[in-house]
Coordinates of C-alpha atoms in Angstrom, one line a residue:
M249 CA 0.0 0.0 0.0
S250 CA 1.4 3.4 -1.0
V251 CA 2.5 5.9 1.6
P252 CA -0.1 8.8 1.9
Q253 CA 1.1 12.2 0.5
V254 CA 1.3 15.1 2.9
R255 CA -0.9 18.0 1.7
P256 CA -2.9 20.7 3.4
Y257 CA -6.5 20.0 4.2
G258 CA -8.7 21.1 1.3
S259 CA -6.0 20.3 -1.2
W260 CA -6.4 16.6 -1.4
A261 CA -7.3 15.0 -4.8
S262 CA -10.5 13.1 -4.8
P263 CA -12.2 10.7 -7.2
I264 CA -15.6 12.1 -6.0
T265 CA -15.9 14.9 -8.5
A266 CA -18.8 17.3 -9.0
A267 CA -19.2 16.2 -12.6
L268 CA -19.5 12.5 -11.6
I269 CA -22.0 13.4 -8.8
A270 CA -24.2 15.5 -11.1
S271 CA -24.2 13.1 -14.1
G272 CA -24.1 9.7 -12.3
A273 CA -26.9 10.2 -9.8
V274 CA -30.7 10.3 -9.9
G275 CA -33.2 11.3 -7.3
L276 CA -35.4 8.4 -6.1
S277 CA -38.9 8.8 -4.6
E278 CA -42.5 7.6 -4.5
V279 CA -42.1 3.8 -4.5
R280 CA -45.4 2.0 -5.3
L281 CA -46.7 -1.5 -5.7
D282 CA -49.3 -2.6 -8.2
G283 CA -49.7 -6.3 -8.0
D284 CA -46.3 -7.8 -8.6
T285 CA -45.0 -4.7 -10.4
V286 CA -42.8 -2.2 -8.5
Y287 CA -42.9 1.5 -9.5
W288 CA -40.8 4.4 -8.5
L289 CA -40.0 7.9 -9.6
E290 CA -36.6 9.0 -10.9
M291 CA -35.4 12.6 -11.1
R292 CA -32.6 12.7 -13.7
P293 CA -30.2 15.6 -13.7
S294 CA -28.7 14.3 -16.9
E295 CA -32.1 14.9 -18.6
G296 CA -32.6 18.4 -17.4
G297 CA -34.1 17.4 -14.1
R298 CA -36.9 15.4 -15.7
S299 CA -38.9 13.1 -13.5
V300 CA -39.7 9.7 -15.0
V301 CA -42.0 6.9 -13.7
V302 CA -40.1 3.7 -13.8
R303 CA -41.4 0.1 -13.3
R304 CA -39.8 -3.2 -12.6
R305 CA -41.9 -6.1 -14.0
P306 CA -42.2 -9.5 -12.2
D307 CA -39.7 -10.9 -14.8
G308 CA -37.1 -8.4 -13.6
K309 CA -37.3 -6.1 -16.7
V310 CA -36.9 -2.4 -15.8
E311 CA -38.4 0.2 -18.1
D312 CA -39.5 3.8 -18.4
C313 CA -43.3 4.3 -18.4
I314 CA -43.5 7.7 -20.0
P315 CA -42.0 9.1 -23.2
Q316 CA -39.0 11.5 -23.3
S317 CA -41.2 14.5 -23.9
F318 CA -43.1 14.0 -20.6
N319 CA -42.1 15.0 -17.1
A320 CA -44.0 13.4 -14.2
R321 CA -44.0 16.2 -11.7
T322 CA -46.8 18.1 -10.0
R323 CA -46.7 21.6 -8.7
V324 CA -49.4 21.4 -6.1
H325 CA -48.0 23.2 -2.9
E326 CA -45.0 23.9 -5.2
Y327 CA -43.2 21.0 -3.6
G328 CA -45.3 18.4 -5.3
G329 CA -45.2 14.7 -4.6
G330 CA -47.9 12.1 -5.2
S331 CA -47.4 12.7 -8.9
Y332 CA -48.6 9.3 -10.4
L333 CA -50.9 6.4 -9.9
A334 CA -50.7 2.9 -11.3
A335 CA -54.2 1.3 -11.3
A336 CA -56.8 -0.5 -13.4
G337 CA -54.2 -1.5 -16.0
A338 CA -53.1 2.1 -16.6
L339 CA -50.6 4.7 -15.4
F340 CA -51.9 8.2 -14.6
F341 CA -49.5 11.1 -14.0
A342 CA -49.3 14.8 -13.7
N343 CA -47.2 16.4 -16.5
F344 CA -45.0 19.3 -15.4
A345 CA -45.3 21.4 -18.5
D346 CA -49.0 21.9 -18.5
Q347 CA -50.0 20.3 -15.1
R348 CA -52.7 18.2 -16.8
V349 CA -53.2 14.5 -15.8
Y350 CA -52.3 12.0 -18.5
R351 CA -53.1 8.3 -19.0
T352 CA -51.0 5.7 -20.7
R353 CA -51.7 2.0 -21.2
H354 CA -49.4 -0.8 -22.5
G355 CA -46.9 1.7 -23.9
E356 CA -49.4 3.7 -25.8
P357 CA -48.8 7.5 -26.1
P358 CA -50.1 9.4 -23.1
V359 CA -53.6 11.0 -23.4
A360 CA -54.7 14.0 -21.4
V361 CA -57.7 13.2 -19.1
T362 CA -58.1 16.6 -17.5
P363 CA -58.9 19.8 -19.5
A364 CA -56.4 22.5 -20.3
G365 CA -56.4 25.3 -17.7
D366 CA -54.7 26.6 -14.7
F367 CA -55.3 23.6 -12.5
R368 CA -52.9 21.3 -10.7
Y369 CA -53.4 17.7 -9.4
A370 CA -51.7 15.4 -6.9
D371 CA -52.0 12.5 -4.5
F372 CA -54.0 10.2 -6.8
V373 CA -56.0 7.2 -5.6
W374 CA -58.2 4.8 -7.5
D375 CA -61.9 4.6 -6.6
D376 CA -62.5 1.0 -7.7
P377 CA -66.3 0.7 -7.2
R378 CA -66.9 3.9 -9.2
A379 CA -64.0 3.5 -11.6
R380 CA -62.7 7.0 -11.1
I381 CA -59.6 8.8 -9.8
V382 CA -59.8 10.8 -6.6
C383 CA -57.1 13.4 -5.9
V384 CA -56.1 16.8 -4.6
C385 CA -56.8 19.7 -7.0
E386 CA -55.3 23.2 -6.8
D387 CA -57.3 25.7 -8.8
H388 CA -55.4 28.8 -9.9
T389 CA -58.0 30.2 -12.3
A390 CA -59.4 32.9 -10.1
G391 CA -56.2 34.8 -9.4
G392 CA -54.9 35.5 -5.9
E393 CA -54.6 32.6 -3.6
P394 CA -55.5 29.3 -5.3
R395 CA -58.4 27.1 -4.1
N396 CA -57.7 23.6 -2.9
S397 CA -60.1 20.7 -2.9
I398 CA -60.5 16.9 -3.3
V399 CA -62.0 16.0 -6.6
A400 CA -63.0 13.0 -8.7
L401 CA -61.7 12.7 -12.3
D402 CA -63.0 10.6 -15.2
P403 CA -60.1 8.3 -16.1
D404 CA -61.1 8.5 -19.7
G405 CA -61.3 12.2 -19.8
G406 CA -64.9 12.5 -21.0
G407 CA -66.7 13.5 -17.8
P408 CA -66.5 16.7 -15.8
T409 CA -64.3 17.1 -12.7
R410 CA -66.4 16.6 -9.6
V411 CA -65.6 18.4 -6.3
L412 CA -66.0 16.1 -3.3
L413 CA -64.5 18.4 -0.6
S414 CA -63.8 22.1 -0.4
G415 CA -63.8 25.0 2.0
R416 CA -60.6 24.3 3.9
D417 CA -57.3 25.9 2.9
F418 CA -55.6 22.5 2.3
Y419 CA -56.4 18.9 1.7
A420 CA -54.1 15.8 1.4
A421 CA -54.0 12.0 1.5
P422 CA -57.4 10.9 0.3
R423 CA -57.5 7.1 1.1
F424 CA -60.2 4.6 0.4
S425 CA -61.2 1.8 2.7
P426 CA -60.7 -1.7 1.2
D427 CA -64.3 -2.0 0.1
G428 CA -64.3 1.4 -1.4
M429 CA -67.2 2.6 0.7
S430 CA -65.5 5.1 2.9
L431 CA -62.8 7.8 2.4
A432 CA -60.3 9.2 4.9
W433 CA -58.4 12.4 4.3
L434 CA -56.4 15.2 5.9
E435 CA -57.3 18.9 6.0
W436 CA -56.0 22.0 7.7
S437 CA -56.1 25.8 7.3
H438 CA -54.0 28.8 7.8
P439 CA -51.9 29.7 9.7
H440 CA -51.1 26.1 10.6
M441 CA -48.8 23.8 8.7
P442 CA -49.7 20.1 8.5
W443 CA -47.1 19.1 11.1
D444 CA -48.8 21.5 13.5
A445 CA -52.4 20.7 13.2
A446 CA -53.4 18.3 10.4
E447 CA -56.8 16.9 11.0
L448 CA -57.9 13.4 10.0
W449 CA -61.5 13.0 8.8
M450 CA -63.5 10.2 7.3
A451 CA -66.9 9.8 5.6
P452 CA -69.0 7.1 4.0
I453 CA -69.6 7.4 0.3
G454 CA -73.2 7.7 -0.9
T455 CA -74.8 6.0 -3.8
D456 CA -74.3 9.1 -6.0
G457 CA -70.5 9.1 -5.2
S458 CA -70.6 12.0 -2.8
L459 CA -69.3 12.1 0.8
E460 CA -71.9 11.8 3.5
H461 CA -71.7 12.9 7.2
P462 CA -67.9 13.7 7.5
A463 CA -66.6 12.9 10.9
H464 CA -63.5 14.2 12.6
V465 CA -61.1 11.4 13.8
A466 CA -58.0 13.1 15.2
G467 CA -55.7 16.0 14.8
G468 CA -56.2 19.8 15.3
D469 CA -54.8 22.2 17.8
R470 CA -51.6 20.8 19.3
E471 CA -51.9 17.5 17.4
S472 CA -50.8 16.5 13.9
A473 CA -52.4 13.4 12.4
V474 CA -50.7 12.2 9.2
Q475 CA -50.4 9.2 6.9
P476 CA -53.9 7.7 7.0
L477 CA -54.0 4.1 5.8
W478 CA -56.7 1.4 6.1
S479 CA -55.9 -2.1 7.2
P480 CA -57.0 -4.9 4.9
D481 CA -59.9 -5.6 7.3
G482 CA -61.1 -2.0 7.1
I483 CA -59.7 -0.3 10.2
L484 CA -58.3 3.2 9.8
H485 CA -54.7 3.7 11.0
F486 CA -52.6 6.8 11.1
A487 CA -49.7 8.5 12.9
S488 CA -50.4 11.1 15.6
D489 CA -48.0 13.2 17.8
R490 CA -50.6 13.9 20.5
D491 CA -48.1 12.3 23.0
N492 CA -45.0 14.2 21.6
W493 CA -43.9 11.5 19.2
W494 CA -45.5 10.6 15.9
S495 CA -46.8 7.1 17.0
L496 CA -48.9 4.7 15.0
C497 CA -52.6 4.6 16.0
R498 CA -55.9 3.2 14.9
F499 CA -59.5 4.3 15.1
V500 CA -61.7 1.6 16.6
N501 CA -65.2 1.9 18.1
G502 CA -65.1 5.6 17.9
R503 CA -61.9 6.1 19.8
V504 CA -58.2 6.4 19.0
E505 CA -55.9 3.6 20.2
P506 CA -52.1 4.0 20.2
L507 CA -50.2 1.0 18.9
T508 CA -46.7 2.2 19.7
T509 CA -45.2 3.8 22.9
L510 CA -41.5 3.9 21.8
E511 CA -40.0 7.4 21.9
A512 CA -39.4 7.5 18.2
E513 CA -40.9 9.1 15.1
F514 CA -43.0 6.8 12.9
A515 CA -43.7 9.6 10.4
T516 CA -42.2 12.7 9.0
P517 CA -43.6 16.2 8.2
P518 CA -45.7 16.0 5.0
W519 CA -43.7 18.6 2.9
V520 CA -44.7 16.6 -0.2
F521 CA -47.7 14.4 -1.0
G522 CA -47.6 10.6 -0.9
M523 CA -45.2 10.1 2.0
Q524 CA -45.6 6.7 3.6
N525 CA -43.6 5.2 6.5
Y526 CA -45.7 2.0 7.0
A527 CA -47.7 -0.5 5.1
F528 CA -49.8 -3.6 5.9
A529 CA -48.4 -7.1 5.4
S530 CA -51.7 -8.6 6.8
P531 CA -54.7 -7.3 8.8
T532 CA -52.6 -7.6 12.0
R533 CA -49.1 -7.1 10.8
I534 CA -47.6 -3.7 9.8
V535 CA -44.2 -3.1 8.2
C536 CA -43.0 0.3 9.5
S537 CA -40.0 2.5 9.7
F538 CA -39.1 4.8 12.7
T539 CA -36.3 7.1 13.5
R540 CA -34.3 7.6 16.7
H541 CA -31.2 9.8 17.1
G542 CA -31.0 10.5 13.3
T543 CA -31.1 6.8 12.3
W544 CA -34.1 5.0 10.8
T545 CA -35.0 1.3 11.5
L546 CA -37.4 -1.0 9.7
A547 CA -39.6 -3.2 11.9
T548 CA -42.8 -5.3 12.0
L549 CA -45.6 -4.4 14.4
D550 CA -48.1 -7.0 15.6
T551 CA -51.3 -5.0 16.1
V552 CA -52.7 -7.6 18.5
T553 CA -49.8 -8.0 20.9
R554 CA -48.3 -4.5 20.1
N555 CA -44.9 -6.2 19.7
L556 CA -42.5 -4.1 17.7
A557 CA -39.8 -6.2 16.2
P558 CA -36.8 -4.5 14.4
I559 CA -35.5 -6.1 11.3
E560 CA -31.7 -6.3 11.0
L561 CA -30.7 -4.4 7.9
P562 CA -27.6 -2.4 6.9
F563 CA -29.6 0.8 6.4
G564 CA -29.9 4.0 8.4
D565 CA -32.4 5.8 6.2
I566 CA -35.7 4.2 5.3
A567 CA -38.8 5.7 3.6
S568 CA -41.6 5.1 1.1
V569 CA -42.6 1.8 2.6
Q570 CA -44.9 -0.5 0.6
S571 CA -46.0 -4.2 1.2
D572 CA -48.2 -6.9 -0.3
G573 CA -47.8 -9.4 2.4
E574 CA -44.9 -11.4 1.0
Q575 CA -42.5 -8.6 0.4
A576 CA -41.8 -5.0 1.5
V577 CA -40.4 -2.5 -1.0
F578 CA -39.0 0.8 0.2
L579 CA -36.2 3.4 -0.2
A580 CA -33.1 2.9 1.9
G581 CA -29.6 4.1 2.3
S582 CA -26.6 3.9 4.6
P583 CA -23.4 5.8 5.3
C584 CA -21.6 3.7 2.6
E585 CA -24.6 2.9 0.3
P586 CA -26.6 5.4 -1.7
L587 CA -30.3 5.7 -1.5
S588 CA -31.8 2.7 -3.3
V589 CA -35.0 1.0 -4.1
I590 CA -35.0 -2.1 -1.9
R591 CA -37.2 -5.2 -2.0
L592 CA -37.3 -7.3 1.2
D593 CA -38.5 -10.9 1.4
L594 CA -40.6 -10.8 4.6
E595 CA -40.2 -14.6 5.1
T596 CA -36.4 -14.9 4.7
G597 CA -35.5 -11.3 5.7
R598 CA -33.3 -11.1 2.6
P599 CA -33.0 -7.6 0.9
E600 CA -32.5 -7.1 -2.8
V601 CA -31.4 -3.9 -4.5
L602 CA -33.7 -3.0 -7.4
R603 CA -32.2 0.4 -8.3
R604 CA -29.4 2.5 -6.9
S605 CA -29.6 6.3 -7.0
T606 CA -26.0 6.3 -8.4
T607 CA -24.1 4.0 -10.6
L608 CA -20.8 5.4 -9.3
A609 CA -18.5 2.8 -7.9
I610 CA -16.7 4.6 -5.0
D611 CA -14.0 2.9 -3.0
A612 CA -15.3 2.8 0.6
S613 CA -11.9 3.9 1.9
Y614 CA -12.7 7.4 0.6
L615 CA -16.0 7.6 2.5
S616 CA -16.2 9.4 5.8
T617 CA -18.5 7.6 8.4
P618 CA -20.8 10.0 10.3
E619 CA -20.5 10.2 14.1
P620 CA -23.8 11.2 15.8
I621 CA -23.0 13.9 18.3
E622 CA -24.8 15.8 20.9
F623 CA -23.6 19.2 22.1
P624 CA -24.7 21.8 24.6
T625 CA -26.5 24.9 23.3
A626 CA -28.2 28.0 24.7
G627 CA -30.6 27.7 27.6
G628 CA -28.9 24.6 29.0
R629 CA -30.4 22.5 26.2
T630 CA -28.8 19.8 23.9
A631 CA -28.8 19.8 20.1
H632 CA -27.8 17.1 17.7
G633 CA -25.8 16.6 14.5
L634 CA -23.7 14.2 12.4
F635 CA -20.0 14.9 12.3
Y636 CA -17.9 13.7 9.2
P637 CA -14.1 14.0 9.7
P638 CA -11.9 14.2 6.6
Q639 CA -11.2 10.9 4.9
N640 CA -8.9 10.1 2.0
P641 CA -6.4 7.1 2.1
A642 CA -4.0 8.9 -0.3
F643 CA -3.4 11.9 1.8
V644 CA -2.6 13.2 5.3
A645 CA -2.3 16.8 6.5
P646 CA 0.8 18.4 7.8
E647 CA 1.4 17.7 11.5
G648 CA -0.5 20.1 13.8
E649 CA -2.9 21.3 11.1
R650 CA -6.6 21.1 11.8
P651 CA -9.2 20.9 9.0
P652 CA -11.6 23.6 7.9
L653 CA -15.2 22.8 8.8
V654 CA -18.3 23.2 6.6
V655 CA -21.5 23.3 8.7
M656 CA -24.4 22.1 6.6
I657 CA -28.0 23.2 7.3
H658 CA -31.0 21.3 6.1
G659 CA -34.0 23.0 4.7
G660 CA -37.6 23.1 6.0
P661 CA -36.7 24.2 8.6
T662 CA -38.9 21.3 9.8
S663 CA -36.8 18.7 8.1
M664 CA -33.9 16.4 9.3
T665 CA -30.6 15.1 8.2
T666 CA -29.9 11.3 8.3
T667 CA -26.9 9.0 8.0
A668 CA -27.6 8.0 4.3
L669 CA -24.7 8.4 1.9
R670 CA -24.7 12.0 0.5
L671 CA -22.1 12.6 -2.1
N672 CA -22.1 16.3 -1.6
I673 CA -20.8 15.7 1.9
Q674 CA -18.2 13.2 0.7
Y675 CA -17.1 15.7 -1.9
Y676 CA -15.8 17.8 0.9
T677 CA -14.5 15.2 3.3
S678 CA -12.5 13.4 0.6
R679 CA -10.8 16.7 -0.1
G680 CA -9.8 17.2 3.6
I681 CA -12.6 19.3 4.8
A682 CA -14.7 18.3 7.8
V683 CA -18.5 18.5 7.7
L684 CA -21.1 19.0 10.5
D685 CA -24.6 18.2 9.4
V686 CA -26.9 19.8 12.1
N687 CA -30.3 18.7 13.4
Y688 CA -30.9 22.0 15.2
G689 CA -33.9 22.6 17.5
G690 CA -36.9 22.6 15.2
S691 CA -35.8 19.5 13.3
T692 CA -37.8 16.4 12.9
G693 CA -36.9 13.1 14.5
Y694 CA -36.7 14.1 18.2
G695 CA -40.4 14.6 19.0
R696 CA -42.8 17.5 18.8
A697 CA -41.3 19.4 21.7
Y698 CA -37.9 19.5 20.0
R699 CA -39.6 20.5 16.8
E700 CA -41.5 23.3 18.6
R701 CA -38.3 24.8 20.0
L702 CA -38.3 26.9 16.8
N703 CA -41.8 28.3 17.2
G704 CA -41.4 32.0 17.5
A705 CA -37.6 31.6 17.5
W706 CA -36.6 31.1 13.9
G707 CA -33.3 32.9 13.5
I708 CA -32.5 32.4 17.2
V709 CA -32.6 28.8 18.2
D710 CA -31.3 27.5 14.8
V711 CA -28.5 30.1 14.9
E712 CA -27.5 29.2 18.4
D713 CA -27.4 25.5 17.7
C714 CA -25.4 25.8 14.5
C715 CA -22.9 28.1 16.2
S716 CA -22.7 25.9 19.2
G717 CA -22.1 22.8 17.1
A718 CA -19.2 24.5 15.3
T719 CA -17.5 25.9 18.4
S720 CA -17.9 22.6 20.2
L721 CA -16.0 20.8 17.5
A722 CA -13.3 23.5 17.5
A723 CA -13.0 23.3 21.3
R724 CA -12.5 19.6 21.0
G725 CA -9.7 20.2 18.6
C726 CA -11.5 18.4 15.8
V727 CA -11.5 21.4 13.4
D728 CA -9.7 24.7 12.8
G729 CA -11.8 27.4 14.7
T730 CA -10.5 30.1 12.3
R731 CA -11.8 28.3 9.2
L732 CA -15.4 27.7 9.9
A733 CA -17.8 27.9 7.0
I734 CA -21.6 27.5 6.8
R735 CA -23.9 26.6 4.0
G736 CA -27.6 25.8 3.5
G737 CA -30.5 25.8 1.0
S738 CA -33.9 27.4 1.4
A739 CA -34.6 27.7 5.1
G740 CA -31.0 26.5 5.6
G741 CA -29.9 29.4 3.5
Y742 CA -31.7 31.8 5.9
T743 CA -30.0 30.2 8.9
T744 CA -26.7 30.6 7.1
L745 CA -27.2 34.3 6.5
A746 CA -28.6 34.8 10.0
C747 CA -25.5 33.1 11.5
L748 CA -23.2 35.4 9.5
A749 CA -25.3 38.5 10.3
F750 CA -25.9 38.0 14.0
R751 CA -22.9 36.0 15.2
K752 CA -19.1 36.1 14.6
V753 CA -18.5 32.3 14.6
F754 CA -18.2 31.6 10.8
A755 CA -15.6 33.1 8.5
A756 CA -17.6 32.4 5.3
G757 CA -20.9 31.2 4.0
A758 CA -22.9 29.9 1.0
S759 CA -26.6 30.5 0.6
H760 CA -28.5 28.4 -1.9
Y761 CA -31.9 30.0 -2.6
G762 CA -32.0 31.3 0.9
V763 CA -34.2 33.9 2.6
S764 CA -32.6 37.3 3.4
D765 CA -35.7 39.3 4.2
C766 CA -38.4 37.6 6.2
E767 CA -40.8 40.4 5.6
V768 CA -40.5 40.0 1.8
L769 CA -41.0 36.3 2.1
A770 CA -44.2 36.8 4.2
Q771 CA -45.5 39.1 1.4
D772 CA -44.3 37.1 -1.6
T773 CA -44.4 33.3 -1.4
H774 CA -46.8 30.5 -2.3
K775 CA -50.0 29.5 -0.6
F776 CA -48.6 26.4 1.3
E777 CA -46.1 28.5 3.2
A778 CA -48.0 31.8 3.1
R779 CA -48.6 31.8 6.9
Y780 CA -45.7 29.5 8.0
L781 CA -43.8 32.5 9.4
D782 CA -46.7 33.2 11.8
T783 CA -45.5 30.2 13.7
L784 CA -41.8 30.6 13.2
I785 CA -41.6 34.3 13.9
G786 CA -45.0 35.9 14.7
P787 CA -48.2 37.1 13.0
Y788 CA -47.6 39.5 10.1
P789 CA -47.9 42.5 9.9
E790 CA -48.8 42.8 13.6
R791 CA -45.2 41.8 14.6
R792 CA -43.4 43.4 11.7
D793 CA -40.8 44.4 14.3
L794 CA -39.7 40.8 14.7
Y795 CA -39.5 40.3 10.9
V796 CA -37.1 43.3 10.6
A797 CA -35.1 42.2 13.7
R798 CA -34.6 38.6 12.2
S799 CA -33.9 39.6 8.6
P800 CA -30.2 39.6 7.7
L801 CA -30.9 42.2 5.0
H802 CA -31.7 44.7 7.7
H803 CA -28.5 44.0 9.7
L804 CA -25.8 44.3 7.1
G805 CA -23.6 46.1 9.6
G806 CA -23.1 42.7 11.3
L807 CA -22.7 40.8 8.0
D808 CA -19.0 41.4 7.2
R809 CA -18.0 37.9 6.2
P810 CA -17.7 36.6 2.6
V811 CA -20.9 35.1 1.2
I812 CA -21.7 33.3 -2.1
F813 CA -25.3 33.0 -3.4
F814 CA -26.7 30.4 -5.7
Q815 CA -30.2 31.0 -7.1
G816 CA -32.7 29.5 -9.5
L817 CA -34.3 32.3 -11.5
D818 CA -37.7 30.5 -11.7
D819 CA -38.0 29.9 -8.0
K820 CA -41.5 30.6 -6.7
V821 CA -40.8 29.5 -3.1
V822 CA -38.0 31.9 -2.4
P823 CA -37.9 34.4 -5.3
P824 CA -34.6 35.6 -6.8
N825 CA -35.0 39.0 -5.3
Q826 CA -34.2 37.6 -1.9
A827 CA -30.6 36.8 -3.1
E828 CA -30.2 39.7 -5.4
M829 CA -31.0 42.3 -2.7
I830 CA -28.5 41.1 -0.2
F831 CA -25.8 40.4 -2.8
G832 CA -26.1 43.9 -4.2
A833 CA -25.9 45.4 -0.7
L834 CA -22.8 43.4 0.2
R835 CA -21.1 44.3 -3.1
K836 CA -21.7 48.0 -2.4
R837 CA -20.3 47.6 1.1
G838 CA -17.0 46.1 -0.1
I839 CA -17.7 42.6 1.4
P840 CA -16.3 39.7 -0.7
T841 CA -19.4 38.2 -2.4
A842 CA -20.5 36.3 -5.5
Y843 CA -23.9 35.6 -7.2
V844 CA -24.5 32.6 -9.4
P845 CA -28.0 32.5 -11.0
F846 CA -29.4 29.5 -12.9
D847 CA -31.8 30.0 -15.8
G848 CA -34.7 27.4 -15.8
E849 CA -34.1 26.3 -12.2
Q850 CA -36.7 26.5 -9.5
H851 CA -36.5 25.8 -5.7
G852 CA -33.6 23.3 -5.7
F853 CA -31.3 22.5 -8.6
R854 CA -32.3 19.6 -10.9
K855 CA -30.1 20.0 -14.0
A856 CA -26.7 18.3 -14.0
E857 CA -24.9 21.4 -15.1
S858 CA -26.4 23.4 -12.3
I859 CA -25.6 20.8 -9.7
C860 CA -22.0 20.6 -10.9
R861 CA -21.5 24.4 -11.0
A862 CA -23.0 24.9 -7.6
L863 CA -20.7 22.2 -6.0
E864 CA -17.6 23.4 -7.7
G865 CA -18.5 27.1 -7.2
E866 CA -19.0 26.6 -3.5
L867 CA -15.6 24.8 -3.1
Y868 CA -13.9 27.5 -5.2
F869 CA -15.3 30.3 -3.1
F870 CA -14.3 28.7 0.3
A871 CA -10.8 27.9 -1.1
R872 CA -10.3 31.5 -2.2
V873 CA -11.5 32.8 1.2
F874 CA -9.5 30.3 3.3
G875 CA -6.4 30.4 1.1
F876 CA -6.1 26.7 0.1
Q877 CA -5.6 25.4 -3.4
P878 CA -8.0 22.6 -4.5
A879 CA -6.5 19.8 -6.5
D880 CA -9.4 20.1 -8.9
S881 CA -9.4 22.2 -12.0
I882 CA -12.4 24.4 -11.3
P883 CA -13.7 27.0 -13.7
P884 CA -13.3 30.3 -11.9
L885 CA -16.2 32.5 -11.0
P886 CA -16.1 36.2 -10.4
I887 CA -15.9 37.2 -6.7
E888 CA -16.6 40.8 -6.0
N889 CA -14.2 42.6 -3.6
L890 CA -11.7 39.7 -3.4
A891 CA -9.3 40.6 -6.2
S892 CA -6.3 40.4 -4.0
A893 CA -7.1 36.9 -2.6
P894 CA -4.8 34.0 -3.6
E895 CA -5.7 32.0 -6.7

């Protein structure tokens, strides 16, 4: 074995390149079962970010289900999800370009089954007794805030759209009982988000196909009921956080019965439609996933004995669970294995990989293994994160040198980071740069109380936790306390800017489509999040003072560290003016800064060239600021007010 070369941290050569990451990976989501056929959705950066429905037939053949000219992606709630349905010998999907629903059978060209117009559809289910599709509809035809409802569609496109439910601000998760005679669904209204107060309702279906006598089951003030699902014998199940943790429950004889008491989360915030963390293998056996301390586990739950039996699998991230009794199919990943579509034989316990999110063959010796850490933060509390030390078998750093640190902030902010292999993290660690992936107060996975730490305190608790995590690692001697960087996207971009504006811990930052002015976001965002800041900051405009106090754009006197901005020009969630305003202000003040806009990109980058440019551009920026020379040949980008910095 060759002797490692001595080179400064940040200057190590790595086989994990931005071009390989961007071109060799796909985004996997929405695993579904239709008989013996497994379906999933692939987001392909190499095809301009197109989403493709893929199926694996019982004979093992894998094939695309939609032609090259179609893109299976809905824009309901802007974040989408629940974009296709395989049922009745056909595939139905929402097409991104026109947001109409299309049907295709046996490889035939797709045919539109909804009329042209400013409507969007998502979360499709098949109504077998009435041979129709039921789904969520978002109507943008009247201008202003769109109207949401649950509707029935003619699968052949000949009949009118029929509204089954309307009047609330939001609807999700229509789910039929096994006999098709009852429907369950979720609903909520402003200012709540679904993880605050989603309500579960159910109703019998009349002879004319309408819903009769809707009844409230669970959820509302201080309780979020999510992921409704009927057992094969017709009992309604769901996850509720009424006791702090999202636990599995069922509705029997007019009352809610908890099925799990473990202090763990059996569900996640429904940012997108169609999320499912459990499925029925039989009327009394559930296959479910749950998370504790940032790691997911697959288990079976006996609903009679309430026995929860973990299944030994080499995965720490598990989602999109489906089952037909003999097998379970789900998405899973681990620190050394990328997110993949997995099929598990429930009798033998043997897993089989059906599709990996990347075809890249990476030597495991280049992969940094995450260490779950806890660290003290403000108010005597504890926060959580995953620490990735530098790892590259070909290099070591000069004696006494400590690595730079990049603190990564997830979006949401009600989201979470997990231990699944993320190549953008390994991109840094294999070059000699440590990473801390933070689950700050407000993150999912640690109970409702931990999630609610952020209520009224966005820009305070998240900032304290991210700063505390970085300084804790520096105090332990794990990283160089003078070379701390922070980066994040969306809400993580806001926390990045807030850390730089209000604290002096970080020496540089990168904001990907992040919020710089909370007031502008409250005035100019989409319906789903239009009142989200009421909870995170306070009611607007009544507490405008808090919005100004928490907005980095209004506190540029404290923002004197270099910042780079990456922004999609078609972003409707965080519009480009958020980045452009603060970039322009920093440029005028002489602060080193850069702005990288992307035509045709929305909230999150989907094109291979955009993903590659953002990865390389961020490394280039940090290298210029911290004074190290990457081994990569990176196309330079203009950095304002940094002309004298080393190349």
